[in-house]
Amino acid sequence: MDPIQWLVFLIFGLPLIGFPLVIGVGYIKKNFSMYLGTALVFISFLIALYVFFTDTVKGTIITATLNWLPNLPVSIPVGIYADQLSMIMVLMVSFVGFLIILFSVGYMAEDPRRHIFFGEMVLFTASMLGLVLSSSLLMLFIFWELVGLCSYLLIGFWYYKPNAASAAKKAFIVTRVGDVFFIAGIGAAILYSGGNALSVSPTALSTIGTTWERTIVALLLFGGAIGKSAQFPLHVWIPDAMEGPTTVSALIHAATMVTAGVYLIARTYTIFTPAALTVVLSVGVFTIILSGLIGLVVNDIKRILAYSTISQIGYMVAALGLGLGATSIGLSIYQLESHAFFKALLFLSAGSILHALLNTRDINKMGGLWKKMPITMGAMLVGALALSGFPPFAGFFSKDSIISASYGHNTIAWILLVIGGFLTALYTFRLFFRIAFGNPRSHAAEHAHESKWIMLIPIIILAIFSTIFGVFQNGFYSFLGGATTSIGFIDAVPATVAVIGIGIAYYAYGRESTIPQRVAKGSGFLYRFVKNKFYLDTLFTNVVAERVVLGFSVIMGNFEKKILDGFINTWGEIFRDAGLTLRKLQTGIARQYALIILVGLVLSLLFIRILMFMGVIH
Amino acid sequence: MIFPFNLLLLLLTVYFIASVAIRKWAPRLITVLSSLTLLAFVVLNGMNRSFNYSTVYIISLSFQLNFVSSVLLILVSVIGIFISLRFKSSPGFHILTQSLIFSLTGLFLTRDFIIFYIFWEMVLIPSFFMIGMWGTKNKDYAAMKFFIYTHVGSVFMLLGIFTMYFQEGGGTFNMNFLIGGIGSLGITYQAFVLFGFLFAFLIKLPSVPFHSWLPDAYVESPSEGTVLISSLLSKMGAFGLLILFIPMYVNSSFSSSPVLPEVLLGLGIFSLIYSSLVALYQKDMKMMMSYASVGHMSFITIAVGGFLYLISTGSSNVLIEKLLFYGAVFQLISHGIIIAMIFALVDTTEKTTGTRIINSMGGIARKVPGLSFLLLLAFLASVAIPGFSGFVGEITILLGAYAVLKYYLIFVLIGVVLTASYHIFALQRSIFGPYNEYLGDIRTEKSELYATVFPLAIVFLLGIFPGLLFGFFNLGNLPFMGVVP
């Protein structure tokens, strides 16, 4: 391999090989693993920067391939595929990953198992980098599962909390449902292309024959993306996943892993036929509205952010569903990156607040933090403005471009996306005003204080990026081969709607008011419906898992024990009982034997005699 | 370099006699030696060699080391080493282990039906004594059930062998001859022969609904016995399906009818879902993992069914056929090592916490992090997470299965999700969550954990570099497969 290929390999290979070491040095001194872990991810970021500016900007695609399973008629490739899309993702993952791990150095400083935490974070970052650099669908799936595994381990990091253990289980199983569709998708890709479409390059993917076959493969892969990117109906795991440490939520459940599904669609965009794209668009738009509504009624600070993540990923999915070719990819990935910055910022700010408030997560117990934690709250305001798409923050450029792009394409989608933007502004500023304004509503909130600098520095860097990222918009689009945009009249609509949303949020939540309670009471059934998350969690947990699966399990378990085993034992008993009965003939008394011989002899002679009468024998 | 087969048999016999003669410390060490000799035999012969000795009357002393038997012999030697590293059992147990290794070596190599049958039955004897002598409460019942149940299958196989012998009339029990000529039999005889073999193999595999012997045999036998039976004995059925049943079916007059392959596919899928659901219901960890073993072996049934289906429908998709066949072979070794590791760890858990009931544990990660970590890894390997060898076997079979099953693959996938569910449920209830204070202050035997690292390392190695084995796979070396290589 060339040096440059080695370098690309090292981007994910270094943390992947280094993570056991990170845990290992923790047994010497726990703080060593924090420094080593941070350093490994930082070095990855530096290598990524170098590769990006020496080769990727020139349009070079760096590839290297090995045959993972020899002796098959076609090569089953594993290797690296670093084009513009991959490298942009790599830069984002390693940069945001580095900032969040840096933040963790302060956030997890007192945890007795922090060496394991950092080891798992490094493994996660390595797997995520490997995912975006994979050269084949199979390798992508391998890392896809590994990030899922890390997510499982990190959600359950505080395993002694029953909620955390349960949330980890839920996350694993729900994403597993999506993953099996991914497996089927790879199987379909192999079958319909004779094994050639394993590679992720567009030429290899286009060897899949007919439109119908492409649609099948695309929809199956999209099934995997739904699970990982938490789109309807498999979004139920993310809110529970907030039981993990906040930095985990920031890295895995906001910035990187949950966007893997979007990356997968963008990567295999060649095979998404119009039929498949319609499904993608519908799911994306539906998810935006659904999670936006739920976000309005949740009180847990991290869960509000989780629902907002679901809806923002919905925008990325919807952008891809518009079917504008490379422009769609540009729109979607740009939203992905700016979302990574401002959502990581929001989560880290939330982490800073939770750190100060001793893990009180109910926003009704906060309030008045504007004065006590000015830097954190200032950064949070930046994040909130960016999230609601307020110009000139990053979210305005990324999200409004998607909404505007849908205007000429699909008017219904445009209306729904605008409503989604309104909901986003509303729930975001509900969150912000409840935390920042008013009087402290709990003891912990009264004694809040600003966090350490090592936690504030990443927050400030992310705040800066969330503010200025919009500058790169058109350069970004053209870099990914898409069309550039300019701000027009139609862009004013989502921005105006966002301002209205912020205004309503202030009117209802920014001051003492009983409007929310009155609205809740007035809407009655509708409110309960939304408050219970559209009964989807109830459906999955109480009906599908507890009634159907466990019900069948009990039926089968009893069938196994009583009927099947009983049937087998009955055979044994028949033979045993036959033996027990017949052995009574063996009395050992000679007279009885003589009698039996005599009777037998008479009967046999009689039998022969009868046969002779009938003429059978002569 | 050639390592002759007669030398191997001689060495194994000498080892066996030596361990019987010395007893005490010797059998445990000599088991390692036997395993290493076996490994040397496989490696030095390059995983592919035939040994033809003279014909004794009607029995042909012909042996073939192909890639399937090589993989299985590697598994046997790994398990042999692991058993002696991990368990300080009585000398008698290790002597039985050696006789098991001897029988399995003969079984996996022979190309003669009578010798095959003799070894097939010889395997039962040590296993019967392992359960019957060192087992737990219901050991007599379990041992008897195990012996009789599997013997019922063998009897039908023996009848099938005799049917072939007398109907074909070649005066030899040579497999190549008898399998090659199976198409010349009357159609009823053919059906009977195929049924007899399939019945014997499905019982041994085991596949639902012929699995009733398994939970009792696994749970009632001592842990070391469970490791041996679960990881080695179930491979006999799989070996039979792959090496004997497929060629027999391909050469029979039924080879162009997809009915039997469809039945096998259905049986495999049913077996997977059924065993997962029953496993979900279990409270005893050892019982649960017994059903997990059934679930993993049902992938073999699916692979064999899919392979035969492709041949019967005449589609010459070599890629898919190889994916299925190679995946099945890989699944054999990976399941063997993983399940051995799991039962060894369940044994450690039982000794540590004093219970095997999942709900009676809880949060043990706090007190015994090492054991919990290994248990977590072993369970993840069993769920087939990438990086572990289980993934390679399962994914290759699933990828191949799509070509055969198409939309029906959804049922297999349901089984895969259910498999993940009960593993994760068990983990959540046993090692995670708040610590169950009723367990008191617990600690593990460190040496037991170190021994488990050995199979874990192999599982990792094979999971990351499956090419180590795949490089030797060659369907062209196997006779009568009906595939153009």
PDB file of C-alpha atoms in Angstrom, chain A residues 140-309:
ATOM      1  CA  LEU A 140     -19.740  -0.895   6.488  1.00  0.00           C
ATOM      2  CA  PHE A 141     -22.081  -3.326   8.206  1.00  0.00           C
ATOM      3  CA  ILE A 142     -19.275  -4.616  10.432  1.00  0.00           C
ATOM      4  CA  PHE A 143     -18.563  -1.136  11.735  1.00  0.00           C
ATOM      5  CA  TRP A 144     -22.278  -0.398  11.754  1.00  0.00           C
ATOM      6  CA  GLU A 145     -22.687  -3.194  14.278  1.00  0.00           C
ATOM      7  CA  LEU A 146     -19.627  -2.108  16.233  1.00  0.00           C
ATOM      8  CA  VAL A 147     -20.951   1.429  16.716  1.00  0.00           C
ATOM      9  CA  GLY A 148     -24.214  -0.167  17.802  1.00  0.00           C
ATOM     10  CA  LEU A 149     -22.305  -2.289  20.269  1.00  0.00           C
ATOM     11  CA  CYS A 150     -20.466   0.747  21.655  1.00  0.00           C
ATOM     12  CA  SER A 151     -23.762   2.559  21.913  1.00  0.00           C
ATOM     13  CA  TYR A 152     -25.143  -0.398  23.905  1.00  0.00           C
ATOM     14  CA  LEU A 153     -22.137  -0.455  26.208  1.00  0.00           C
ATOM     15  CA  LEU A 154     -22.066   3.299  26.735  1.00  0.00           C
ATOM     16  CA  ILE A 155     -25.799   3.728  27.351  1.00  0.00           C
ATOM     17  CA  GLY A 156     -25.419   1.034  29.960  1.00  0.00           C
ATOM     18  CA  PHE A 157     -22.201   2.520  31.280  1.00  0.00           C
ATOM     19  CA  TRP A 158     -23.821   3.218  34.635  1.00  0.00           C
ATOM     20  CA  TYR A 159     -25.066  -0.360  34.579  1.00  0.00           C
ATOM     21  CA  TYR A 160     -26.151  -0.298  38.237  1.00  0.00           C
ATOM     22  CA  LYS A 161     -28.989   2.075  37.325  1.00  0.00           C
ATOM     23  CA  PRO A 162     -31.938  -0.139  36.377  1.00  0.00           C
ATOM     24  CA  ASN A 163     -33.093   2.495  33.859  1.00  0.00           C
ATOM     25  CA  ALA A 164     -29.727   2.511  32.132  1.00  0.00           C
ATOM     26  CA  ALA A 165     -29.563  -1.277  31.882  1.00  0.00           C
ATOM     27  CA  SER A 166     -33.082  -1.342  30.492  1.00  0.00           C
ATOM     28  CA  ALA A 167     -32.447   1.509  28.031  1.00  0.00           C
ATOM     29  CA  ALA A 168     -29.299  -0.192  26.754  1.00  0.00           C
ATOM     30  CA  LYS A 169     -31.250  -3.365  26.116  1.00  0.00           C
ATOM     31  CA  LYS A 170     -33.991  -1.454  24.310  1.00  0.00           C
ATOM     32  CA  ALA A 171     -31.494   0.407  22.137  1.00  0.00           C
ATOM     33  CA  PHE A 172     -29.734  -2.803  21.191  1.00  0.00           C
ATOM     34  CA  ILE A 173     -32.842  -4.732  20.267  1.00  0.00           C
ATOM     35  CA  VAL A 174     -34.616  -1.920  18.408  1.00  0.00           C
ATOM     36  CA  THR A 175     -31.554  -1.109  16.305  1.00  0.00           C
ATOM     37  CA  ARG A 176     -31.060  -4.836  15.765  1.00  0.00           C
ATOM     38  CA  VAL A 177     -34.471  -4.875  14.086  1.00  0.00           C
ATOM     39  CA  GLY A 178     -33.157  -2.329  11.618  1.00  0.00           C
ATOM     40  CA  ASP A 179     -29.837  -4.133  11.248  1.00  0.00           C
ATOM     41  CA  VAL A 180     -31.365  -7.358  10.020  1.00  0.00           C
ATOM     42  CA  PHE A 181     -32.907  -5.426   7.121  1.00  0.00           C
ATOM     43  CA  PHE A 182     -29.435  -4.183   6.332  1.00  0.00           C
ATOM     44  CA  ILE A 183     -28.245  -7.814   6.206  1.00  0.00           C
ATOM     45  CA  ALA A 184     -31.088  -8.664   3.852  1.00  0.00           C
ATOM     46  CA  GLY A 185     -30.137  -5.633   1.768  1.00  0.00           C
ATOM     47  CA  ILE A 186     -26.554  -6.843   1.403  1.00  0.00           C
ATOM     48  CA  GLY A 187     -27.857 -10.301   0.528  1.00  0.00           C
ATOM     49  CA  ALA A 188     -30.102  -8.767  -2.133  1.00  0.00           C
ATOM     50  CA  ALA A 189     -27.245  -6.663  -3.493  1.00  0.00           C
ATOM     51  CA  ILE A 190     -25.070  -9.766  -3.818  1.00  0.00           C
ATOM     52  CA  LEU A 191     -27.791 -11.768  -5.508  1.00  0.00           C
ATOM     53  CA  TYR A 192     -28.909  -9.125  -8.006  1.00  0.00           C
ATOM     54  CA  SER A 193     -25.417  -8.091  -9.062  1.00  0.00           C
ATOM     55  CA  GLY A 194     -23.658 -11.441  -8.955  1.00  0.00           C
ATOM     56  CA  GLY A 195     -21.589 -10.224  -6.027  1.00  0.00           C
ATOM     57  CA  ASN A 196     -20.235  -7.091  -7.699  1.00  0.00           C
ATOM     58  CA  ALA A 197     -22.299  -4.546  -5.801  1.00  0.00           C
ATOM     59  CA  LEU A 198     -20.568  -5.174  -2.491  1.00  0.00           C
ATOM     60  CA  SER A 199     -18.236  -2.289  -3.146  1.00  0.00           C
ATOM     61  CA  VAL A 200     -19.686   1.120  -2.310  1.00  0.00           C
ATOM     62  CA  SER A 201     -18.379   2.903  -5.371  1.00  0.00           C
ATOM     63  CA  PRO A 202     -21.221   4.138  -7.628  1.00  0.00           C
ATOM     64  CA  THR A 203     -20.003   2.082 -10.599  1.00  0.00           C
ATOM     65  CA  ALA A 204     -20.118  -1.122  -8.584  1.00  0.00           C
ATOM     66  CA  LEU A 205     -23.530  -0.301  -7.148  1.00  0.00           C
ATOM     67  CA  SER A 206     -24.992   0.362 -10.562  1.00  0.00           C
ATOM     68  CA  THR A 207     -24.310  -3.255 -11.574  1.00  0.00           C
ATOM     69  CA  ILE A 208     -27.557  -4.116  -9.814  1.00  0.00           C
ATOM     70  CA  GLY A 209     -29.801  -4.958 -12.712  1.00  0.00           C
ATOM     71  CA  THR A 210     -33.369  -3.793 -12.959  1.00  0.00           C
ATOM     72  CA  THR A 211     -35.150  -0.844 -11.377  1.00  0.00           C
ATOM     73  CA  TRP A 212     -37.281  -3.180  -9.321  1.00  0.00           C
ATOM     74  CA  GLU A 213     -34.202  -4.917  -7.910  1.00  0.00           C
ATOM     75  CA  ARG A 214     -32.616  -1.583  -7.081  1.00  0.00           C
ATOM     76  CA  THR A 215     -35.756  -0.520  -5.272  1.00  0.00           C
ATOM     77  CA  ILE A 216     -35.688  -3.668  -3.155  1.00  0.00           C
ATOM     78  CA  VAL A 217     -32.036  -3.263  -2.222  1.00  0.00           C
ATOM     79  CA  ALA A 218     -32.542   0.445  -1.526  1.00  0.00           C
ATOM     80  CA  LEU A 219     -35.566  -0.119   0.696  1.00  0.00           C
ATOM     81  CA  LEU A 220     -33.856  -2.885   2.639  1.00  0.00           C
ATOM     82  CA  LEU A 221     -30.829  -0.679   3.246  1.00  0.00           C
ATOM     83  CA  PHE A 222     -33.185   2.125   4.201  1.00  0.00           C
ATOM     84  CA  GLY A 223     -34.682  -0.265   6.773  1.00  0.00           C
ATOM     85  CA  GLY A 224     -31.249  -0.436   8.374  1.00  0.00           C
ATOM     86  CA  ALA A 225     -30.942   3.337   8.214  1.00  0.00           C
ATOM     87  CA  ILE A 226     -34.318   3.786   9.945  1.00  0.00           C
ATOM     88  CA  GLY A 227     -33.146   1.735  12.894  1.00  0.00           C
ATOM     89  CA  LYS A 228     -29.801   3.439  13.308  1.00  0.00           C
ATOM     90  CA  SER A 229     -30.962   6.966  12.512  1.00  0.00           C
ATOM     91  CA  ALA A 230     -34.031   6.646  14.710  1.00  0.00           C
ATOM     92  CA  GLN A 231     -36.706   7.424  12.132  1.00  0.00           C
ATOM     93  CA  PHE A 232     -40.324   6.474  12.505  1.00  0.00           C
ATOM     94  CA  PRO A 233     -41.235   3.754  13.556  1.00  0.00           C
ATOM     95  CA  LEU A 234     -37.911   2.682  15.079  1.00  0.00           C
ATOM     96  CA  HIS A 235     -37.198   5.996  16.822  1.00  0.00           C
ATOM     97  CA  VAL A 236     -38.316   4.748  20.223  1.00  0.00           C
ATOM     98  CA  TRP A 237     -34.873   3.839  21.491  1.00  0.00           C
ATOM     99  CA  ILE A 238     -33.212   7.272  21.406  1.00  0.00           C
ATOM    100  CA  PRO A 239     -35.171   9.029  24.174  1.00  0.00           C
ATOM    101  CA  ASP A 240     -34.478   6.127  26.532  1.00  0.00           C
ATOM    102  CA  ALA A 241     -30.837   6.113  25.501  1.00  0.00           C
ATOM    103  CA  MET A 242     -30.503   9.445  27.314  1.00  0.00           C
ATOM    104  CA  GLU A 243     -29.893   7.407  30.485  1.00  0.00           C
ATOM    105  CA  GLY A 244     -26.245   7.193  29.514  1.00  0.00           C
ATOM    106  CA  PRO A 245     -23.664   9.862  30.376  1.00  0.00           C
ATOM    107  CA  THR A 246     -24.435  13.151  28.606  1.00  0.00           C
ATOM    108  CA  THR A 247     -21.227  13.110  26.615  1.00  0.00           C
ATOM    109  CA  VAL A 248     -22.316   9.780  25.197  1.00  0.00           C
ATOM    110  CA  SER A 249     -25.608  11.313  24.168  1.00  0.00           C
ATOM    111  CA  ALA A 250     -23.736  14.186  22.574  1.00  0.00           C
ATOM    112  CA  LEU A 251     -21.317  12.035  20.616  1.00  0.00           C
ATOM    113  CA  ILE A 252     -23.351   8.971  19.742  1.00  0.00           C
ATOM    114  CA  HIS A 253     -26.974   9.980  19.924  1.00  0.00           C
ATOM    115  CA  ALA A 254     -26.669  13.435  18.439  1.00  0.00           C
ATOM    116  CA  ALA A 255     -23.593  14.093  16.357  1.00  0.00           C
ATOM    117  CA  THR A 256     -22.312  10.885  14.834  1.00  0.00           C
ATOM    118  CA  MET A 257     -23.810   7.421  15.146  1.00  0.00           C
ATOM    119  CA  VAL A 258     -27.416   8.363  14.545  1.00  0.00           C
ATOM    120  CA  THR A 259     -26.398  10.051  11.329  1.00  0.00           C
ATOM    121  CA  ALA A 260     -24.842   6.814  10.062  1.00  0.00           C
ATOM    122  CA  GLY A 261     -28.154   5.961   8.421  1.00  0.00           C
ATOM    123  CA  VAL A 262     -28.115   9.238   6.510  1.00  0.00           C
ATOM    124  CA  TYR A 263     -24.560   8.536   5.451  1.00  0.00           C
ATOM    125  CA  LEU A 264     -25.566   5.075   4.278  1.00  0.00           C
ATOM    126  CA  ILE A 265     -28.324   6.483   2.066  1.00  0.00           C
ATOM    127  CA  ALA A 266     -26.008   9.152   0.695  1.00  0.00           C
ATOM    128  CA  ARG A 267     -23.308   6.553   0.060  1.00  0.00           C
ATOM    129  CA  THR A 268     -25.603   4.230  -1.867  1.00  0.00           C
ATOM    130  CA  TYR A 269     -27.654   7.010  -3.445  1.00  0.00           C
ATOM    131  CA  THR A 270     -27.160   5.538  -6.929  1.00  0.00           C
ATOM    132  CA  ILE A 271     -29.563   2.704  -6.264  1.00  0.00           C
ATOM    133  CA  PHE A 272     -32.352   4.811  -4.768  1.00  0.00           C
ATOM    134  CA  THR A 273     -35.013   4.747  -7.437  1.00  0.00           C
ATOM    135  CA  PRO A 274     -37.896   7.289  -7.470  1.00  0.00           C
ATOM    136  CA  ALA A 275     -40.169   4.738  -5.789  1.00  0.00           C
ATOM    137  CA  ALA A 276     -37.690   4.221  -2.984  1.00  0.00           C
ATOM    138  CA  LEU A 277     -37.124   7.962  -2.655  1.00  0.00           C
ATOM    139  CA  THR A 278     -40.842   8.546  -2.156  1.00  0.00           C
ATOM    140  CA  VAL A 279     -40.728   6.225   0.828  1.00  0.00           C
ATOM    141  CA  VAL A 280     -37.618   7.987   2.133  1.00  0.00           C
ATOM    142  CA  LEU A 281     -39.230  11.408   1.816  1.00  0.00           C
ATOM    143  CA  SER A 282     -42.475  10.312   3.482  1.00  0.00           C
ATOM    144  CA  VAL A 283     -40.702   8.711   6.423  1.00  0.00           C
ATOM    145  CA  GLY A 284     -38.485  11.771   6.877  1.00  0.00           C
ATOM    146  CA  VAL A 285     -41.318  14.300   6.786  1.00  0.00           C
ATOM    147  CA  PHE A 286     -43.582  12.213   8.986  1.00  0.00           C
ATOM    148  CA  THR A 287     -40.815  11.797  11.559  1.00  0.00           C
ATOM    149  CA  ILE A 288     -40.200  15.550  11.683  1.00  0.00           C
ATOM    150  CA  ILE A 289     -43.793  16.342  12.593  1.00  0.00           C
ATOM    151  CA  LEU A 290     -44.180  13.411  14.969  1.00  0.00           C
ATOM    152  CA  SER A 291     -41.062  14.063  17.012  1.00  0.00           C
ATOM    153  CA  GLY A 292     -41.567  17.827  16.916  1.00  0.00           C
ATOM    154  CA  LEU A 293     -44.965  17.406  18.559  1.00  0.00           C
ATOM    155  CA  ILE A 294     -43.630  15.048  21.215  1.00  0.00           C
ATOM    156  CA  GLY A 295     -40.749  17.451  21.864  1.00  0.00           C
ATOM    157  CA  LEU A 296     -43.316  20.064  22.942  1.00  0.00           C
ATOM    158  CA  VAL A 297     -44.653  18.080  25.868  1.00  0.00           C
ATOM    159  CA  VAL A 298     -41.585  16.321  27.290  1.00  0.00           C
ATOM    160  CA  ASN A 299     -40.042  17.795  30.434  1.00  0.00           C
ATOM    161  CA  ASP A 300     -36.702  15.992  30.578  1.00  0.00           C
ATOM    162  CA  ILE A 301     -33.993  18.310  29.184  1.00  0.00           C
ATOM    163  CA  LYS A 302     -32.114  15.488  27.458  1.00  0.00           C
ATOM    164  CA  ARG A 303     -35.224  13.874  26.043  1.00  0.00           C
ATOM    165  CA  ILE A 304     -36.320  17.161  24.474  1.00  0.00           C
ATOM    166  CA  LEU A 305     -32.952  17.288  22.768  1.00  0.00           C
ATOM    167  CA  ALA A 306     -33.337  13.634  21.771  1.00  0.00           C
ATOM    168  CA  TYR A 307     -36.668  14.292  20.073  1.00  0.00           C
ATOM    169  CA  SER A 308     -35.151  17.308  18.398  1.00  0.00           C
ATOM    170  CA  THR A 309     -32.342  15.057  17.118  1.00  0.00           C
TER     171      THR A 309
END
